PDB file of C-alpha atoms in Angstrom:
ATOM      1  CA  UNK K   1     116.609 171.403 -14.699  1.00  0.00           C
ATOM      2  CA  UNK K   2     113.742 169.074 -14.118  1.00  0.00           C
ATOM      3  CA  UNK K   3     114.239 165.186 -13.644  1.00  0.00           C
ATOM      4  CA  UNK K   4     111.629 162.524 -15.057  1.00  0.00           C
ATOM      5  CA  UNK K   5     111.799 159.181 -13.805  1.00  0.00           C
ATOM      6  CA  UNK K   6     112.643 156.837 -16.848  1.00  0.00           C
ATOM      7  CA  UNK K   7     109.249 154.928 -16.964  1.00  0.00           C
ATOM      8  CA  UNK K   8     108.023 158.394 -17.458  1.00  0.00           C
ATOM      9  CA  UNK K   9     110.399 159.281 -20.226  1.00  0.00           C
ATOM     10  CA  UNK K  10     109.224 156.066 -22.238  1.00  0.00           C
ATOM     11  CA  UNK K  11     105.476 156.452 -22.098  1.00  0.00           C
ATOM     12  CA  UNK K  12     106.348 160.425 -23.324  1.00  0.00           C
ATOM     13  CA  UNK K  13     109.490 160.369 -25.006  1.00  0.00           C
ATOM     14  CA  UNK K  14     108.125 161.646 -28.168  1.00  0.00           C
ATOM     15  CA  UNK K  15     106.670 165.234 -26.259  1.00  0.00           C
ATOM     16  CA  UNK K  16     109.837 165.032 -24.056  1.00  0.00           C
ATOM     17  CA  UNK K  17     112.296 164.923 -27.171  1.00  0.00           C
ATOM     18  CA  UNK K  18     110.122 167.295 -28.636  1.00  0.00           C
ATOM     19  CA  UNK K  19     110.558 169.830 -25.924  1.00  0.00           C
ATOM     20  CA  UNK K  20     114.108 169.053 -25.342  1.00  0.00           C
ATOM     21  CA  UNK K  21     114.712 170.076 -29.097  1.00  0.00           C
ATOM     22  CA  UNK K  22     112.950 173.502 -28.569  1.00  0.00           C
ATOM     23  CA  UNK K  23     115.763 173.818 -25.475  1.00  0.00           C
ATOM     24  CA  UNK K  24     113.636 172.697 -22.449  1.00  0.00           C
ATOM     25  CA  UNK K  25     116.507 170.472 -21.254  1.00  0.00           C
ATOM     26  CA  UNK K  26     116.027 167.524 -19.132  1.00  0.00           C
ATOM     27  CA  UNK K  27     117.574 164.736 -16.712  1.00  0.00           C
ATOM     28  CA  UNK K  28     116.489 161.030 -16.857  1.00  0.00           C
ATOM     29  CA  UNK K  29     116.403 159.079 -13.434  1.00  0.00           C
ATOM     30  CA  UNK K  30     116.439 155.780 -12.672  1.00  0.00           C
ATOM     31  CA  UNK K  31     115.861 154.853  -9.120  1.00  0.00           C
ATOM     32  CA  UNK K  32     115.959 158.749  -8.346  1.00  0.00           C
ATOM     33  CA  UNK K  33     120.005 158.643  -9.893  1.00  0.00           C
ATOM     34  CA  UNK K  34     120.313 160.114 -12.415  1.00  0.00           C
ATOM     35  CA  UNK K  35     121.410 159.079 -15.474  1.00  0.00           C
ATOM     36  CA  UNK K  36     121.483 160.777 -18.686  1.00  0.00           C
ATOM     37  CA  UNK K  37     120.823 164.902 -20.002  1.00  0.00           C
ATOM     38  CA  UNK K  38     118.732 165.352 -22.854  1.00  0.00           C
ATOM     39  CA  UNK K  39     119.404 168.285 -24.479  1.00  0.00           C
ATOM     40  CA  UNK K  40     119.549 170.459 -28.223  1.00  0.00           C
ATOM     41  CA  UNK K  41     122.121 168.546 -30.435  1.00  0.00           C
ATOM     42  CA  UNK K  42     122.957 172.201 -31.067  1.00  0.00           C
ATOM     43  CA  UNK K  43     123.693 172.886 -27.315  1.00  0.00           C
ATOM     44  CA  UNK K  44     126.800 174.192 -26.044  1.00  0.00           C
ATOM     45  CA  UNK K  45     128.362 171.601 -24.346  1.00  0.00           C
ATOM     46  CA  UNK K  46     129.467 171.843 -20.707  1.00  0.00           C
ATOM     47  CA  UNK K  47     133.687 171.680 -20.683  1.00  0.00           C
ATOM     48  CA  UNK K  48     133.603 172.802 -23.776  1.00  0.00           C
ATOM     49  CA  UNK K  49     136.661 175.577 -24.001  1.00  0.00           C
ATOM     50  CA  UNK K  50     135.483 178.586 -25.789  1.00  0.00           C
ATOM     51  CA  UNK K  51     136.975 179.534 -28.837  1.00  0.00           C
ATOM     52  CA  UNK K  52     139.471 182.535 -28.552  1.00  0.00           C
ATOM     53  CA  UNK K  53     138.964 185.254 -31.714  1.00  0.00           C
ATOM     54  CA  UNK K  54     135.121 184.114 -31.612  1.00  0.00           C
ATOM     55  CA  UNK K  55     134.751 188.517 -31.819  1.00  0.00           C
ATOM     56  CA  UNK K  56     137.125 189.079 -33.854  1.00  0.00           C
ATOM     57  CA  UNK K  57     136.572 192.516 -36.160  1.00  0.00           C
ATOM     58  CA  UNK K  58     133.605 193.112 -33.824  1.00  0.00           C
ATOM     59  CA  UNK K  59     135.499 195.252 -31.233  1.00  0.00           C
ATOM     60  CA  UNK K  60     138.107 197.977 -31.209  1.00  0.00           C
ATOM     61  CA  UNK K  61     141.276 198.454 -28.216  1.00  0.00           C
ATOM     62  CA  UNK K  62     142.274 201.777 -28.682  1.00  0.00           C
ATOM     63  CA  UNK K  63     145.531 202.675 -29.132  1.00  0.00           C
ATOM     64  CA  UNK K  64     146.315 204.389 -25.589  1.00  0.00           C
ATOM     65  CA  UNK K  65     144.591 201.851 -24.084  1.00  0.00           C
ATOM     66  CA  UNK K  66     147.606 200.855 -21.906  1.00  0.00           C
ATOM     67  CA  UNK K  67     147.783 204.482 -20.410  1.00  0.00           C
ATOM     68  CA  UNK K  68     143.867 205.073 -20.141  1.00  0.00           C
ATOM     69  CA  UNK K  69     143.253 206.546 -16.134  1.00  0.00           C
ATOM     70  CA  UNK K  70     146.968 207.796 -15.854  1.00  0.00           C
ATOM     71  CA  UNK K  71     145.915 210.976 -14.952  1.00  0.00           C
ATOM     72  CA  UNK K  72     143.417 210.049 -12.337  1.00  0.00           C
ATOM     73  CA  UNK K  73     145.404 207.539 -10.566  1.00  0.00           C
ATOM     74  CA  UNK K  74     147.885 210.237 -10.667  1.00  0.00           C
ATOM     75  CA  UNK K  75     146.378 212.165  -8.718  1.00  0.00           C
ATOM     76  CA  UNK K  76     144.791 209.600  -6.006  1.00  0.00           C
ATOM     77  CA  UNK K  77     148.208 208.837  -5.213  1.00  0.00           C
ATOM     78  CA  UNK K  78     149.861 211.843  -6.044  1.00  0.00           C
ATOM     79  CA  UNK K  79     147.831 214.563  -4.862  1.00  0.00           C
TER      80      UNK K  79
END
C-alpha cells in the first residue's frame, strides 16, 4: 500500500479520493508516521469477524460425509 506525505494528499486530494474510491487504497504520513488509511467506504474492514452462514444454500455436506476415506485409511493401517 503506497504512503503520500500529507502536504501531498492536500494539493491532490480530489485524484487521491478519487482513486481510493475505485479501491486503490492509501496511507497518509505525516513526518514519515503514518497516520490515517483511505480506503472504499464499501471496504471490508480489517478485524472485522466474518459472518458465519454467509454460503448458506450454496453448498451441499453429503450425508456420509463423516465416514468418507474409511476404506482407504483402512487399509494404510490395516493392510
Amino acid at each position: 500500500m503506497r504512503t503520500i506525505n500529507i502536504h501531498q494528499a492536500k494539493t491532490h486530494l480530489s485524484r487521491l479520493v478519487e482513486q481510493a474510491a475505485s479501491g486503490d487504497a492509501f496511507v497518509i504520513a505525516k513526518a514519515g508516521r503514518p497516520l490515517v488509511k483511505v480506503m472504499p467506504i464499501d471496504a471490508l474492514e480489517a478485524g472485522v469477524p466474518r459472518r458465519l452462514g454467509f454460503m448458506a444454500g450454496q453448498l451441499s455436506v453429503p450425508d456420509d460425509f463423516d465416514r468418507m476415506g474409511n476404506d482407504s485409511l483402512a487399509d494404510l493401517f490395516e493392510g
